[in-house]
Coordinates of C-alpha atoms and ligand atoms in Angstrom, one line a residue:
X1 CA -31.9 -11.4 -2.7
X2 CA -34.2 -8.6 -1.5
X3 CA -34.3 -5.3 -3.3
X4 CA -32.0 -2.5 -2.2
X5 CA -34.8 0.0 -1.7
X6 CA -37.6 0.0 0.7
X7 CA -39.8 3.0 0.2
X8 CA -36.7 5.0 -0.4
X9 CA -35.2 4.5 3.1
X10 CA -32.5 7.1 3.5
X11 CA -29.1 5.6 2.7
X12 CA -26.1 7.3 4.3
X13 CA -22.9 6.1 2.6
X14 CA -19.3 6.8 3.5
X15 CA -16.6 6.5 0.9
X16 CA -13.2 6.3 2.5
X17 CA -11.3 6.6 -0.8
X18 CA -7.6 5.8 -0.4
X19 CA -7.5 6.3 3.3
X20 CA -7.0 3.9 6.3
X21 CA -4.7 1.1 7.2
X22 CA -6.5 -2.0 8.5
X23 CA -6.0 -0.8 12.1
X24 CA -7.4 2.7 11.4
X25 CA -10.3 1.2 9.5
X26 CA -11.2 -1.1 12.3
X27 CA -11.3 1.8 14.8
X28 CA -13.3 4.1 12.5
X29 CA -15.8 1.3 11.6
X30 CA -16.4 0.4 15.2
X31 CA -17.1 4.0 16.0
X32 CA -19.5 4.3 13.1
X33 CA -21.3 1.1 14.2
X34 CA -21.6 2.6 17.7
X35 CA -23.1 5.8 16.3
X36 CA -25.7 4.0 14.2
X37 CA -26.6 1.1 16.4
X38 CA -30.0 2.3 17.3
X39 CA -31.0 3.7 13.9
X40 CA -33.5 1.4 12.1
X41 CA -35.2 3.9 9.8
X42 CA -32.1 4.5 7.6
X43 CA -29.4 2.4 6.0
X44 CA -25.7 3.0 6.5
X45 CA -23.0 1.9 4.1
X46 CA -19.2 1.9 4.3
X47 CA -16.8 1.7 1.5
X48 CA -13.3 1.2 2.8
X49 CA -10.3 0.5 0.5
X50 CA -10.2 -3.1 -0.7
X51 CA -7.4 -4.0 1.7
X52 CA -9.5 -3.1 4.7
X53 CA -12.7 -4.8 3.7
X54 CA -12.2 -8.0 5.8
X55 CA -11.1 -6.0 8.9
X56 CA -14.1 -3.7 8.6
X57 CA -16.4 -6.7 8.0
X58 CA -15.3 -8.1 11.4
X59 CA -15.6 -4.7 13.1
X60 CA -19.2 -4.2 12.0
X61 CA -20.3 -7.8 12.5
X62 CA -23.7 -7.8 14.1
X63 CA -24.6 -4.3 12.9
X64 CA -26.9 -3.6 9.9
X65 CA -24.1 -1.6 8.2
X66 CA -23.8 -2.5 4.5
X67 CA -20.1 -3.1 3.5
X68 CA -19.2 -2.0 0.0
X69 CA -16.2 -2.0 -2.4
X70 CA -15.2 1.3 -4.0
X71 CA -15.2 -0.4 -7.5
X72 CA -15.7 -3.8 -9.0
X73 CA -14.7 -5.7 -12.1
X74 CA -17.3 -7.3 -14.4
X75 CA -15.5 -10.6 -14.6
X76 CA -15.3 -13.2 -11.8
X77 CA -11.6 -14.1 -12.5
X78 CA -8.9 -13.9 -15.1
X79 CA -6.1 -11.7 -16.5
X80 CA -7.3 -8.4 -15.1
X81 CA -4.4 -7.1 -13.2
X82 CA -5.3 -4.6 -10.5
X83 CA -9.0 -5.5 -10.5
X84 CA -11.2 -7.1 -7.8
X85 CA -14.1 -9.4 -8.8
X86 CA -17.6 -9.5 -7.4
X87 CA -16.9 -12.9 -5.8
X88 CA -13.7 -11.5 -4.1
X89 CA -15.8 -8.6 -2.7
X90 CA -18.4 -11.0 -1.3
X91 CA -15.7 -13.2 0.1
X92 CA -14.3 -10.2 2.0
X93 CA -17.7 -9.5 3.5
X94 CA -19.0 -6.8 1.1
X95 CA -22.4 -6.9 -0.6
X96 CA -22.3 -3.7 -2.5
X97 CA -20.0 -1.8 -4.9
X98 CA -19.6 1.8 -5.9
X99 CA -19.2 2.2 -9.7
X100 CA -18.4 5.1 -11.8
X101 CA -17.1 7.4 -9.1
X102 CA -15.9 10.7 -10.6
X103 CA -12.4 10.0 -9.5
X104 CA -12.5 6.7 -11.5
X105 CA -13.8 8.7 -14.5
X106 CA -11.5 11.8 -14.2
X107 CA -8.2 10.4 -12.9
X108 CA -8.4 6.8 -14.3
X109 CA -10.2 7.6 -17.6
X110 CA -13.1 5.1 -17.0
X111 CA -15.7 5.6 -19.8
X112 CA -19.5 5.2 -19.6
X113 CA -19.2 2.0 -21.6
X114 CA -16.7 0.5 -19.2
X115 CA -18.7 1.6 -16.2
X116 CA -21.8 -0.1 -17.7
X117 CA -19.8 -3.3 -17.9
X118 CA -19.0 -2.9 -14.2
X119 CA -22.6 -2.2 -13.3
X120 CA -23.8 -5.3 -15.3
X121 CA -21.2 -7.6 -13.8
X122 CA -22.0 -6.5 -10.2
X123 CA -25.7 -7.0 -10.7
X124 CA -25.2 -10.4 -12.3
X125 CA -23.4 -11.3 -9.1
X126 CA -26.2 -10.0 -6.9
X127 CA -24.2 -7.1 -5.5
X128 CA -26.0 -3.9 -4.7
X129 CA -24.7 -1.1 -6.9
X130 CA -24.2 2.6 -6.3
X131 CA -23.8 4.2 -9.8
X132 CA -22.2 7.6 -9.6
X133 CA -22.9 10.4 -12.2
X134 CA -22.0 14.0 -12.2
X135 CA -21.0 16.9 -14.4
X136 CA -17.8 19.0 -14.3
X137 CA -17.8 22.8 -13.6
X138 CA -17.2 23.6 -17.3
X139 CA -20.1 21.4 -18.3
X140 CA -22.5 23.1 -15.8
X141 CA -21.4 26.6 -16.7
X142 CA -21.9 25.7 -20.4
X143 CA -25.4 24.7 -19.6
X144 CA -24.7 21.1 -20.5
X145 CA -25.1 19.5 -17.1
X146 CA -28.4 17.7 -17.9
X147 CA -27.1 16.4 -21.3
X148 CA -24.0 15.0 -19.6
X149 CA -26.0 13.4 -16.9
X150 CA -28.5 11.9 -19.3
X151 CA -25.7 10.3 -21.2
X152 CA -24.1 8.9 -18.1
X153 CA -27.4 7.5 -16.9
X154 CA -28.5 6.1 -20.2
X155 CA -25.1 4.4 -21.0
X156 CA -24.4 3.4 -17.5
X157 CA -27.7 1.6 -17.3
X158 CA -27.8 0.0 -20.7
X159 CA -29.2 -3.5 -20.4
X160 CA -30.2 -3.1 -16.8
X161 CA -33.7 -4.6 -16.3
X162 CA -36.4 -3.0 -14.1
X163 CA -36.0 -6.0 -11.7
X164 CA -32.3 -5.3 -11.4
X165 CA -33.0 -1.7 -10.7
X166 CA -34.2 -2.8 -7.3
X167 CA -30.5 -3.4 -6.4
X168 CA -29.2 -0.2 -7.8
X169 CA -28.9 3.3 -6.3
X170 CA -27.8 6.3 -8.2
X171 CA -25.5 9.0 -6.7
X172 CA -25.5 12.5 -8.2
X173 CA -22.1 14.0 -7.5
X174 CA -21.2 17.2 -9.2
X175 CA -17.5 16.9 -9.9
X176 CA -17.0 20.6 -8.8
X177 CA -18.4 19.8 -5.4
X178 CA -16.3 16.7 -4.6
X179 CA -13.6 17.4 -2.0
X180 CA -13.8 21.2 -2.8
X181 CA -15.9 22.3 0.2
X182 CA -18.2 23.8 -2.4
X183 CA -21.6 22.0 -2.1
X184 CA -24.4 22.3 -4.6
X185 CA -27.1 24.4 -3.1
X186 CA -30.1 22.4 -1.9
X187 CA -32.1 23.9 -4.8
X188 CA -29.5 22.9 -7.4
X189 CA -29.3 19.4 -6.0
X190 CA -33.1 19.0 -5.8
X191 CA -33.5 20.3 -9.3
X192 CA -30.9 17.8 -10.7
X193 CA -32.3 14.9 -8.7
X194 CA -35.8 15.6 -10.0
X195 CA -34.4 15.8 -13.6
X196 CA -32.7 12.4 -13.1
X197 CA -35.8 10.8 -11.6
X198 CA -37.8 12.1 -14.6
X199 CA -35.3 10.6 -17.0
X200 CA -35.6 7.2 -15.2
X201 CA -39.4 7.3 -15.6
X202 CA -38.8 7.6 -19.4
X203 CA -36.2 4.7 -19.3
X204 CA -38.3 2.5 -17.0
X205 CA -41.8 2.5 -15.7
X206 CA -42.7 5.3 -13.3
X207 CA -42.8 3.1 -10.2
X208 CA -39.2 2.1 -10.9
X209 CA -38.3 5.9 -10.9
X210 CA -40.4 6.6 -7.9
X211 CA -38.7 3.8 -5.9
X212 CA -35.2 4.4 -6.9
X213 CA -32.9 6.0 -4.3
X214 CA -30.9 8.9 -5.6
X215 CA -28.0 10.0 -3.3
X216 CA -26.4 13.4 -3.3
X217 CA -22.6 13.6 -2.9
X218 CA -20.1 16.5 -2.9
X219 CA -18.8 18.1 0.4
X220 CA -21.7 16.8 2.5
X221 CA -21.0 17.9 6.1
X222 CA -22.8 17.9 9.4
X223 CA -23.7 21.5 8.7
X224 CA -25.5 20.9 5.4
X225 CA -26.9 17.4 5.7
X226 CA -30.2 18.3 7.3
X227 CA -31.2 20.8 4.5
X228 CA -30.1 18.4 1.8
X229 CA -32.0 15.5 3.3
X230 CA -35.1 17.7 3.5
X231 CA -35.3 17.8 -0.3
X232 CA -38.0 15.5 -1.7
X233 CA -35.8 13.8 -4.3
X234 CA -32.7 13.4 -2.1
X235 CA -32.8 10.0 -0.6
X236 CA -29.4 9.8 1.0
X237 CA -25.8 11.0 0.8
X238 CA -22.5 9.7 -0.4
X239 CA -19.8 11.3 1.8
X240 CA -16.1 11.4 1.3
X241 CA -14.0 13.6 3.6
X242 CA -16.5 13.9 6.4
X243 CA -16.9 10.1 6.5
X244 CA -13.3 9.8 7.8
X245 CA -14.3 11.3 11.1
X246 CA -16.6 9.2 13.2
X247 CA -18.2 12.2 15.0
X248 CA -18.9 14.0 11.6
X249 CA -20.2 10.9 9.9
X250 CA -22.2 10.0 13.1
X251 CA -23.9 13.4 12.9
X252 CA -24.6 12.9 9.2
X253 CA -26.1 9.5 9.8
X254 CA -28.3 10.9 12.5
X255 CA -29.4 13.8 10.3
X256 CA -32.4 15.7 11.6
X257 CA -35.6 15.8 9.7
X258 CA -36.5 19.4 9.1
Ligands
LIG1 C1 -17.2 11.3 -2.6 O1 -16.1 10.8 -2.3 O2 -18.0 10.7 -3.3 C2 -17.4 12.7 -2.1 C3 -18.5 13.2 -2.3 O3 -16.3 13.3 -1.4 P1 -16.4 14.6 -0.5 O4 -17.6 14.4 0.4 O5 -15.1 14.7 0.2 O6 -16.7 15.8 -1.4

C-alpha cells in the first residue's frame, strides 16, 4: 500500500466520538463529501462510531474521503469482548484507525504500552494509523509537557519501522484543549509540534521526521483553523465537536492559506 504521506499534504480529520445513529451519520457524511468534492490538495478523514462505518462507507463512495475507526484491536479475532479487529474495520470500509485518543487514555485507562500494541497491530494489517499524544493541564503547568509527550511518542512507536512510519500520522492534542473551547495558541502548538518533529528525527532518520504529518487537535474551529494551518509544523487537524456540523467542518476542510 502506498504511504500515508505525500509531501505532508494537509490532513483534515473529523472524529465523531460517540455521536450519530446510522441515519445521522449518512446525512453528515454526504454533506462533508459535498463540501470537499473539489479539493485535491488535501486529505479528508472521517472517524464515525463503529456502528456507522458501513453506512458512512456507502455515503462517501466515489469520494476521496478516508474512512477511519476511532480505535482498533491488535488481534484479528478471539476473546476480546468489546474490541474491533483491523480486519473488521477493513470489512466495514475503513482503511485507518485512530489510536491513543486522550479519551481512551483518560476515561478508559489505556496505557502507552497497550496503545503501542494497537499501533503495531494496525500497521501489521496495513491500516493507516493516527496516533494521538497530549499532556494534561497539570503536566503543562508543572513544566512536564515535553517529558510526557516524549514518553508517549517513544513508547507508542516502539518497534515501528521507518517504513511503517509512512502509514502513520501523529496528532498532538493537549488534553486541556479537547472539548473545552480552550485552544492552544498557534505559538504553543507550533512549538510543541516542532519539539515532536525534533524527537522523531532522533528516533528515526531526519527524512522520516520531515515527512511525517503532525496534526493539531483541541477545540479547532472555523475561526482558528487558518492561523493554526499557517504554522510550519502543523500539517492538519483532528477535530471533534466542530466535525459534527457539516458547515463548520466544511469551512475547516477548506481552510484558507494565510
Ligand atoms: C478530538 O476529539 O480529538 C478533539 C480534538 O475534540 P474537540 O475538537 O471537540 O476539542
